PDB file of C-alpha atoms in Angstrom:
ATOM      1  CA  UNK A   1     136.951 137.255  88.709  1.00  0.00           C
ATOM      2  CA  UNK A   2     138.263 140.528  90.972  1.00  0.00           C
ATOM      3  CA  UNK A   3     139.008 142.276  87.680  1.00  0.00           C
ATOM      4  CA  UNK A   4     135.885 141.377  85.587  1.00  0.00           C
ATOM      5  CA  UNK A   5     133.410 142.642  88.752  1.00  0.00           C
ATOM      6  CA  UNK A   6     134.967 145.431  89.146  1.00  0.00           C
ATOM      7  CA  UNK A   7     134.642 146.315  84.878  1.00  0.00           C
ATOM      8  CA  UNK A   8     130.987 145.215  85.422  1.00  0.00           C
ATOM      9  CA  UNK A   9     130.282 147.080  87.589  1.00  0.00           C
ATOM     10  CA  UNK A  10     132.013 150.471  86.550  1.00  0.00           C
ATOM     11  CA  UNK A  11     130.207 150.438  83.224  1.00  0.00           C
ATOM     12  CA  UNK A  12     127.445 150.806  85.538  1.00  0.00           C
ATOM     13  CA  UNK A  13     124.660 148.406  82.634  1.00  0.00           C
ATOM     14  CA  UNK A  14     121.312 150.049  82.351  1.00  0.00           C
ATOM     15  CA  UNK A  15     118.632 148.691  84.394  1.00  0.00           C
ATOM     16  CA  UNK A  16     121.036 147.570  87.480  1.00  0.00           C
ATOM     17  CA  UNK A  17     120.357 148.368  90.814  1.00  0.00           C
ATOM     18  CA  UNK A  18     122.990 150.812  92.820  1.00  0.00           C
ATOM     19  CA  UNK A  19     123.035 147.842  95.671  1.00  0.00           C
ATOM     20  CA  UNK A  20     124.403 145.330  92.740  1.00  0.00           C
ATOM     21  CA  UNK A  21     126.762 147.369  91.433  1.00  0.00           C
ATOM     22  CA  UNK A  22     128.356 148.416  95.185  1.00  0.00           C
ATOM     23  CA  UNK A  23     128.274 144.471  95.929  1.00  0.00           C
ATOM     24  CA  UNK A  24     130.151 144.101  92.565  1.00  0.00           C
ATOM     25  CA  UNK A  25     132.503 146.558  93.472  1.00  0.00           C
ATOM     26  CA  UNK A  26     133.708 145.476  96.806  1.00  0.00           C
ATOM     27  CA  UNK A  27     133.379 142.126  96.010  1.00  0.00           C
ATOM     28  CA  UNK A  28     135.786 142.460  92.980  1.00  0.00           C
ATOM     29  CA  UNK A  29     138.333 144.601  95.642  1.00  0.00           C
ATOM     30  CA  UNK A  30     137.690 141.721  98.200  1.00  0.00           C
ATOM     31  CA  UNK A  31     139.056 139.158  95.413  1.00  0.00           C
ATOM     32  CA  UNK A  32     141.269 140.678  93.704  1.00  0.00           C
ATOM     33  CA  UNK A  33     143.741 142.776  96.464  1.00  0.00           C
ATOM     34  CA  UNK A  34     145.017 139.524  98.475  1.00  0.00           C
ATOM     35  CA  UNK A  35     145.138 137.627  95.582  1.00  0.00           C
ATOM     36  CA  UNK A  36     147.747 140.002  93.892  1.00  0.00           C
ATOM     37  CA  UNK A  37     149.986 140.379  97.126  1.00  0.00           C
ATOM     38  CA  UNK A  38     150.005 136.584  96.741  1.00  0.00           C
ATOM     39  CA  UNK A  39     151.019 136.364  93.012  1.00  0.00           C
ATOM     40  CA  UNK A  40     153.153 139.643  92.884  1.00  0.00           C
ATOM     41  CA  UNK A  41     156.864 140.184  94.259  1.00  0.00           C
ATOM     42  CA  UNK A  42     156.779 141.910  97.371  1.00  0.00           C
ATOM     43  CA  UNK A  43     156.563 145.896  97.296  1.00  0.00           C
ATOM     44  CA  UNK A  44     155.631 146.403  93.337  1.00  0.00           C
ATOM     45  CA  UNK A  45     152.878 148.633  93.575  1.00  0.00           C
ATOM     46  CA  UNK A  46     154.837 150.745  95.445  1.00  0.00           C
ATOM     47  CA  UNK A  47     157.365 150.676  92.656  1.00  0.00           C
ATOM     48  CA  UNK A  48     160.179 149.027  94.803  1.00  0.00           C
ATOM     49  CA  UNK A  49     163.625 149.123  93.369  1.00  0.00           C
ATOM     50  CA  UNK A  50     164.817 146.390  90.935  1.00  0.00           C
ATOM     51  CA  UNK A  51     162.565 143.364  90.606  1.00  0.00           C
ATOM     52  CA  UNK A  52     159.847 144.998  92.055  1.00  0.00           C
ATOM     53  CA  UNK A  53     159.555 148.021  89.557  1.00  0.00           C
ATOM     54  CA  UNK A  54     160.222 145.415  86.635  1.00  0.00           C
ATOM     55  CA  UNK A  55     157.472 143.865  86.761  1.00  0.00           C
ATOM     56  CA  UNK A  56     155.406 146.974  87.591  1.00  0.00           C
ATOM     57  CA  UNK A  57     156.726 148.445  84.204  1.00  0.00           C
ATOM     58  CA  UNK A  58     155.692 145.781  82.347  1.00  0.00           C
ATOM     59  CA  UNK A  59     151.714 146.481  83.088  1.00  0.00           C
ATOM     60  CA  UNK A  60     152.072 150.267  82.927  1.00  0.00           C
ATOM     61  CA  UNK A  61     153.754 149.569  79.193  1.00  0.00           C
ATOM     62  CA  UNK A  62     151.283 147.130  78.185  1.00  0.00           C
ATOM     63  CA  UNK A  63     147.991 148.727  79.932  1.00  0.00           C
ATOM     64  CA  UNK A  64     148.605 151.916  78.172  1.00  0.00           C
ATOM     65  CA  UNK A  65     149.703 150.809  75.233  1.00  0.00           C
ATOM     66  CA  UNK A  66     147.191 148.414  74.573  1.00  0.00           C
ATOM     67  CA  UNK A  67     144.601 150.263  75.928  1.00  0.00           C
ATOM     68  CA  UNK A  68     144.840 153.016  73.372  1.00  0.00           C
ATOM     69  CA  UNK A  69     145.251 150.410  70.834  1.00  0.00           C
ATOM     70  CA  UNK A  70     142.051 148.442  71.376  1.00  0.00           C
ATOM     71  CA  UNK A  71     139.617 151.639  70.623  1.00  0.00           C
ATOM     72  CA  UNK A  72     141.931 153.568  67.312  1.00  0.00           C
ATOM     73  CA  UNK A  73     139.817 151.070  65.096  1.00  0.00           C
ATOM     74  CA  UNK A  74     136.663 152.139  66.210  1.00  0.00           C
ATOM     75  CA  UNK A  75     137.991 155.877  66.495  1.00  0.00           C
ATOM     76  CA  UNK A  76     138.885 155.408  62.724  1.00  0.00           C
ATOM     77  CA  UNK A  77     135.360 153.515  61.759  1.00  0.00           C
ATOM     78  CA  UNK A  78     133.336 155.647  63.937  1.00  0.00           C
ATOM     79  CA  UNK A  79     135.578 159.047  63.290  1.00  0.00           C
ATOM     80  CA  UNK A  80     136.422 158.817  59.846  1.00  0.00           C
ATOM     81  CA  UNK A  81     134.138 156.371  57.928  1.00  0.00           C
ATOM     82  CA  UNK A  82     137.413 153.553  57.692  1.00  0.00           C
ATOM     83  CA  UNK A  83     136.218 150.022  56.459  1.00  0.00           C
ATOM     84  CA  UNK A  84     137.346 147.648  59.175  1.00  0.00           C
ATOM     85  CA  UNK A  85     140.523 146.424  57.097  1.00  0.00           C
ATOM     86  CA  UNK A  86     141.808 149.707  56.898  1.00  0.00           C
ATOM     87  CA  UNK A  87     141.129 150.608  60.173  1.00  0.00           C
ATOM     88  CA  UNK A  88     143.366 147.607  61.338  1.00  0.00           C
ATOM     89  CA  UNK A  89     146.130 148.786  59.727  1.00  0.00           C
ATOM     90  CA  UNK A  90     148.080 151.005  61.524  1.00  0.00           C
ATOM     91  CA  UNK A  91     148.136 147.814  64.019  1.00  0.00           C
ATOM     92  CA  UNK A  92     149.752 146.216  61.335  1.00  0.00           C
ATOM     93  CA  UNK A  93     152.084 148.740  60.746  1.00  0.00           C
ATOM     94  CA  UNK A  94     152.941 149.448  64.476  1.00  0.00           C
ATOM     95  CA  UNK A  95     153.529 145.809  64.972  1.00  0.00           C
ATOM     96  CA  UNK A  96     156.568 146.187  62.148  1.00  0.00           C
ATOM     97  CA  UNK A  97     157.452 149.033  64.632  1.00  0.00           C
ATOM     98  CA  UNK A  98     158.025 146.886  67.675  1.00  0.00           C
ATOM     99  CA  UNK A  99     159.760 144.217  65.514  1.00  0.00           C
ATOM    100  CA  UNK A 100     162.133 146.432  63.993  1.00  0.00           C
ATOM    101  CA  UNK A 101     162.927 148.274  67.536  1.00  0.00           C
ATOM    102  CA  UNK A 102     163.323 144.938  69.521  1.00  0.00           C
ATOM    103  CA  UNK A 103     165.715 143.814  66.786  1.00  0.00           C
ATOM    104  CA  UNK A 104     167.266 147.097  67.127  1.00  0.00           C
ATOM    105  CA  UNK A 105     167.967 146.205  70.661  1.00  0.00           C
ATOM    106  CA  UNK A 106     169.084 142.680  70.324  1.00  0.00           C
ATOM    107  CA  UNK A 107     172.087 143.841  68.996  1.00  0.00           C
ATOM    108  CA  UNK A 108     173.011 145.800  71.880  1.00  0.00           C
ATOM    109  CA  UNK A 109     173.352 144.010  74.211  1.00  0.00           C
ATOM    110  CA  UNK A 110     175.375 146.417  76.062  1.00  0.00           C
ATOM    111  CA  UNK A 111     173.177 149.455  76.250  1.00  0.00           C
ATOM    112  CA  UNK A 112     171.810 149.978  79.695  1.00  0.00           C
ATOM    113  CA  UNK A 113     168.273 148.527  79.742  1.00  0.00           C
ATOM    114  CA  UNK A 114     166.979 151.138  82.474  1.00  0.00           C
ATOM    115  CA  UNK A 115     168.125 153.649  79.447  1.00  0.00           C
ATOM    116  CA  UNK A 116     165.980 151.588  76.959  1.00  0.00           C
ATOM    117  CA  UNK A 117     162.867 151.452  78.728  1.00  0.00           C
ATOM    118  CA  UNK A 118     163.161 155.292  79.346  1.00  0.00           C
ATOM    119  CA  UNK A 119     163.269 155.556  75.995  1.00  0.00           C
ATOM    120  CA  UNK A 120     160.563 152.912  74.999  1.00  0.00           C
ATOM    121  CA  UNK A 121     157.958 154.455  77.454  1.00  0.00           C
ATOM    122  CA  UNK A 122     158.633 158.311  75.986  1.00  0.00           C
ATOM    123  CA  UNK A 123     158.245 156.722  72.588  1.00  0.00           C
ATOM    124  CA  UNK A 124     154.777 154.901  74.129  1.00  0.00           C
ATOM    125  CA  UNK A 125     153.844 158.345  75.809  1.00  0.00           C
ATOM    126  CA  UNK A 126     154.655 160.703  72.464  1.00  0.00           C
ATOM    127  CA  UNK A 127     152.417 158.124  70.088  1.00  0.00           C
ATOM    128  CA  UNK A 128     149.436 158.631  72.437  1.00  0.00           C
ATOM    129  CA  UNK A 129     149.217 161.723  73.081  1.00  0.00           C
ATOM    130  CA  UNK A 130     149.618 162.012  68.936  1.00  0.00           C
ATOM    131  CA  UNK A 131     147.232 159.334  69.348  1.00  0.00           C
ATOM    132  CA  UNK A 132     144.292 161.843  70.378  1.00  0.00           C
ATOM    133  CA  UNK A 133     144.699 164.060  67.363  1.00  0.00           C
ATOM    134  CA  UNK A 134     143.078 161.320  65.158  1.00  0.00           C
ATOM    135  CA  UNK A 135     139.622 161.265  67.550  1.00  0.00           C
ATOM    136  CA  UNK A 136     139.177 164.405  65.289  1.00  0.00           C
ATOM    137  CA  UNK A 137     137.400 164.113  62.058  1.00  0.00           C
ATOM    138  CA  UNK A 138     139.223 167.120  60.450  1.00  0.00           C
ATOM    139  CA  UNK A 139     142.609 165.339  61.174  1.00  0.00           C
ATOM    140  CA  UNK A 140     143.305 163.114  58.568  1.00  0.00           C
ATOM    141  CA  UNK A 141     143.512 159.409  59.193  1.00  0.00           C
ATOM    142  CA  UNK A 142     146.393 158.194  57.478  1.00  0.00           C
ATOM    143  CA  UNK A 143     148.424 160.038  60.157  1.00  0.00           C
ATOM    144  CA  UNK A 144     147.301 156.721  62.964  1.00  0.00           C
ATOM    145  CA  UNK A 145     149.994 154.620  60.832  1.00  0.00           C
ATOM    146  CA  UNK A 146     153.011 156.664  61.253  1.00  0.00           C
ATOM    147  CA  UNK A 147     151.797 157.435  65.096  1.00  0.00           C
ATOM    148  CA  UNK A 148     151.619 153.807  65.849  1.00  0.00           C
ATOM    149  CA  UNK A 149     155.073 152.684  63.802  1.00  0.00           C
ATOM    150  CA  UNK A 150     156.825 154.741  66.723  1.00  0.00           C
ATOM    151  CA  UNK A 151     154.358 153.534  69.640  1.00  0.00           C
ATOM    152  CA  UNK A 152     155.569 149.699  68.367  1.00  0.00           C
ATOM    153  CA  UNK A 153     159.054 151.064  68.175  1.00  0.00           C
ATOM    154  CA  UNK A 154     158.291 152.433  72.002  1.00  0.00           C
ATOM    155  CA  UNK A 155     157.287 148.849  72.633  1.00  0.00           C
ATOM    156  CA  UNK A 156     159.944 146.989  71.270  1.00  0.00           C
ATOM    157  CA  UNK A 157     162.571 148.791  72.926  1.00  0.00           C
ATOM    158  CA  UNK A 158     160.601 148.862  76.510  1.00  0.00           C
ATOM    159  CA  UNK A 159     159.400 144.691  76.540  1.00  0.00           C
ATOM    160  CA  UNK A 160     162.545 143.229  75.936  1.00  0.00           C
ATOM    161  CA  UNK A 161     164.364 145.378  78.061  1.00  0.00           C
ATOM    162  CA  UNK A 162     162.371 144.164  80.830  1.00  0.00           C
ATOM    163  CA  UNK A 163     161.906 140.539  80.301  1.00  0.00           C
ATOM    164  CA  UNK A 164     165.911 140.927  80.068  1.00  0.00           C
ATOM    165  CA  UNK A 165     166.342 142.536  83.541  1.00  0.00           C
ATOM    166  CA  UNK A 166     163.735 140.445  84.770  1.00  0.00           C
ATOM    167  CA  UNK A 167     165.911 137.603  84.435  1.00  0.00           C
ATOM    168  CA  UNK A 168     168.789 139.096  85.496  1.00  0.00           C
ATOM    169  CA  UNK A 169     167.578 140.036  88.658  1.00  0.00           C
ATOM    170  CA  UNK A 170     165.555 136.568  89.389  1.00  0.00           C
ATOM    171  CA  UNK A 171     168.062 133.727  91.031  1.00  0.00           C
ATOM    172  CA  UNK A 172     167.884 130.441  88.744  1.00  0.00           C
ATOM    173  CA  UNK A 173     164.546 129.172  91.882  1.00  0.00           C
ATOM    174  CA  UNK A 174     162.755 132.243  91.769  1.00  0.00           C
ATOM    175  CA  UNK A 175     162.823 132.318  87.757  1.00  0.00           C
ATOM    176  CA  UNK A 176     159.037 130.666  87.596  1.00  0.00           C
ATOM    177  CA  UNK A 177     157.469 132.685  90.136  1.00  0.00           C
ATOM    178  CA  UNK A 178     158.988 136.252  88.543  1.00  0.00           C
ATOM    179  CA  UNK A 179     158.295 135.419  85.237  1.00  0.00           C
ATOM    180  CA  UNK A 180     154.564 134.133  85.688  1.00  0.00           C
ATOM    181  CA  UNK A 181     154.339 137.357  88.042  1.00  0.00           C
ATOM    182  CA  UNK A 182     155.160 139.411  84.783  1.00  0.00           C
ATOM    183  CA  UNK A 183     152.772 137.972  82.803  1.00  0.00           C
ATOM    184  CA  UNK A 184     150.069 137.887  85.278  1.00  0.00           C
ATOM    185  CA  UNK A 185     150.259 141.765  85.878  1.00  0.00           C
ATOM    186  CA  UNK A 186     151.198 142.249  81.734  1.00  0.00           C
ATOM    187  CA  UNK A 187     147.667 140.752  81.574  1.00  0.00           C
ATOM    188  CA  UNK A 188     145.765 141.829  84.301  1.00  0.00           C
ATOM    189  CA  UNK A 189     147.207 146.043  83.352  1.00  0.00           C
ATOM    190  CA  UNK A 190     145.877 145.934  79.972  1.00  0.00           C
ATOM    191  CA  UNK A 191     142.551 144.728  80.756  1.00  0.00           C
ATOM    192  CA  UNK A 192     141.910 146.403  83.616  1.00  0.00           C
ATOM    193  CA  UNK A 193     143.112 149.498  81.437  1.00  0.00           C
ATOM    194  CA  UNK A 194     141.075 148.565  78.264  1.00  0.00           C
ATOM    195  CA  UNK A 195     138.133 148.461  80.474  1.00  0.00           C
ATOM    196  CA  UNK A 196     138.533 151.577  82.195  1.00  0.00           C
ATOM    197  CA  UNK A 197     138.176 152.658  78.145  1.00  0.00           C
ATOM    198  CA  UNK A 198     135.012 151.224  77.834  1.00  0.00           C
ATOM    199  CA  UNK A 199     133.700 152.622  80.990  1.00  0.00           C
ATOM    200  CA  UNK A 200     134.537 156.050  79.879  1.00  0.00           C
ATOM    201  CA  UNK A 201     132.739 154.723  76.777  1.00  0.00           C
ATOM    202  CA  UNK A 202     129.772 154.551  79.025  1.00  0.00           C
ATOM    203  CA  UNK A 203     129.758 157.456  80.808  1.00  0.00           C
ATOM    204  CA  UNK A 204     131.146 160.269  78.357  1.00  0.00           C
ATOM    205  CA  UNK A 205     130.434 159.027  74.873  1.00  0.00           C
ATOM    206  CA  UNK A 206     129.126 156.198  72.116  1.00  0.00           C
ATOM    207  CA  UNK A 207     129.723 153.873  69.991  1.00  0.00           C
ATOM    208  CA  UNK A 208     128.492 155.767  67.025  1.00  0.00           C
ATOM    209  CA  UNK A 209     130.691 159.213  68.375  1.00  0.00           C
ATOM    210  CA  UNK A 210     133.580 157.791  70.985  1.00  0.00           C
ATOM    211  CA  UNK A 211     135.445 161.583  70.546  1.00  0.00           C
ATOM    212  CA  UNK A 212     135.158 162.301  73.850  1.00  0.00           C
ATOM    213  CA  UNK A 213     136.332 159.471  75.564  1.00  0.00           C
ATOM    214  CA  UNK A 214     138.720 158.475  73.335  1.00  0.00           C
ATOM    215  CA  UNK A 215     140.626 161.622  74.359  1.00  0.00           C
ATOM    216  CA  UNK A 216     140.230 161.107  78.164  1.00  0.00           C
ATOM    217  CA  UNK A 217     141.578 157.309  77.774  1.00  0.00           C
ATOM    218  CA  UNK A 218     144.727 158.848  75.367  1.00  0.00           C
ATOM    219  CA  UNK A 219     145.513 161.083  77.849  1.00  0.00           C
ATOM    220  CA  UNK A 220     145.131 159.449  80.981  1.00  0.00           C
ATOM    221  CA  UNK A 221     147.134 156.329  79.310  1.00  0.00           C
ATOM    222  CA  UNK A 222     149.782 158.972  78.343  1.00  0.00           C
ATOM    223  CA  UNK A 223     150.033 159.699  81.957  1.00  0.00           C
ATOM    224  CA  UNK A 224     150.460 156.095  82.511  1.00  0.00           C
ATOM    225  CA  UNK A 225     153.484 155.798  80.109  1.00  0.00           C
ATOM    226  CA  UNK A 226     155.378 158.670  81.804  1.00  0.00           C
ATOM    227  CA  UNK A 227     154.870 157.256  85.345  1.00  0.00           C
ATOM    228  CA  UNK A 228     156.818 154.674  83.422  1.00  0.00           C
ATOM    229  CA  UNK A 229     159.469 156.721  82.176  1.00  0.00           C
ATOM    230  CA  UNK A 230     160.033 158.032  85.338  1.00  0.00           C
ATOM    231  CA  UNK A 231     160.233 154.830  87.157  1.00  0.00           C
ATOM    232  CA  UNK A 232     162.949 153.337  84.549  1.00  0.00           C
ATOM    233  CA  UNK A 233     165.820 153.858  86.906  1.00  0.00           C
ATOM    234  CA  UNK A 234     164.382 152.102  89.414  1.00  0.00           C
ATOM    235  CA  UNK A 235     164.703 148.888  87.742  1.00  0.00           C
ATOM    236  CA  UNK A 236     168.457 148.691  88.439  1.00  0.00           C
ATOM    237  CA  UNK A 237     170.124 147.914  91.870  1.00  0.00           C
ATOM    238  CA  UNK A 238     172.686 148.784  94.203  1.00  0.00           C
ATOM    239  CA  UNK A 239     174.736 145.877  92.454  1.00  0.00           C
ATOM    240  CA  UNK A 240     174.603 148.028  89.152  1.00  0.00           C
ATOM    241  CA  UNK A 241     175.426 150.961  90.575  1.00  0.00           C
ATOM    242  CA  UNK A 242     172.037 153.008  90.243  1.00  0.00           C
ATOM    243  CA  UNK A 243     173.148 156.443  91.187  1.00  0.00           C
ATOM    244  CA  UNK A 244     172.629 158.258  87.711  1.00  0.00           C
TER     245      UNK A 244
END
């Protein structure tokens, strides 16, 4: 309820009184603050090492991967004149990305996982930023599909990784909590990123010509995915010897 008053009110809908939309707003603050330091481990939005920045990982993967994913089908219909199936493709493809890099990883079981996620998130960072070139109608569209094969590939080496050390670092009673903790900020991330998308929508563009907002969202989500990368040592402890 914190999360969807606080979208409403950002996209600011025509006709609505400034009072509304400032009730909205700190109502939506009011709800949704104490009710994450209740559902969250202690000390993960200030990226807290270990469990902590595991969890915190997990939204800034999925909120700016996801994110940027939501609005490249309506850059490609809008941009480029795509029919919808073809537009929904490179999700396709990007999806055989992430399957193909979390396989990858299975089978390594050794590899450090703070090393993986690095990885993952520079692979998530690199396809968005490539990501913006295709909110350009003289850029060809085909290029979204390879672009998104290595954001999945990103993916599937960063989720894993941290559902792994997740469980690692949760004792056998604490497993329910951390895990539903994960989820709960996987979820919360990518909507509250996906609406920050459509408020730019709002505010700097259209439907019918989303250029200039799909470039904002790209690039501010690429930010996102190398706050990641540079957290990814965080998520091991004193007990793995973190000193790099």
């Amino acid at each position: 309820v914190g999360l969807s008053a606080l979208a409403w009110a950002a996209q600011n809908p025509a006709g609505t009184s400034a009072v509304l939309i400032a009730v909205l707003a700190v109502g939506g603050l009011v709800l949704l603050v104490p009710s994450l330091r209740r559902v969250l481990p202690a000390r993960t939005v200030t990226a807290g090492r270990g469990l902590p920045t595991v969890v915190l990982s997990r939204g800034l993967a999925t909120g700016s991967f996801f994110a940027v994913q939501a609005y490249l089908p309506l850059t490609l219909t809008a941009v480029h004149g795509l029919s919808p199936a073809l537009a929904g493709l490179p999700l396709t493809v990007g999806a055989l990305g992430w399957s193909a890099a979390s396989a990858w990883q299975g089978r390594r079981p050794d590899h450090p996982r703070d090393r993986l996620l690095r990885h993952g998130f520079v692979l998530i960072a690199f396809s968005l930023a490539a990501s913006t070139l295709v909110a350009f109608p003289a850029v060809p569209p085909w290029i979204a599909m390879p672009i998104w094969v290595v954001g999945g590939a990103g993916m599937g080496l960063a989720m894993p990784s941290l559902s792994v050390r997740l469980l690692e670092l949760s004792p056998p009673q604490d497993r329910g909590f951390n895990s539903a903790a994960l989820q709960i900020w996987d979820m919360l991330m990518a909507a509250a990123c996906i609406a920050l998308g459509g408020v730019l929508l709002v505010a700097l563009a259209s439907i019918e010509a989303p250029t200039p907002a799909v470039v904002v969202l790209n690039l501010l989500m690429v930010g996102v995915a190398l706050l990641g990368a540079a957290l990814a040592s965080r998520t091991r402890t004193s007990a793995d010897g973190y000193p790099e």
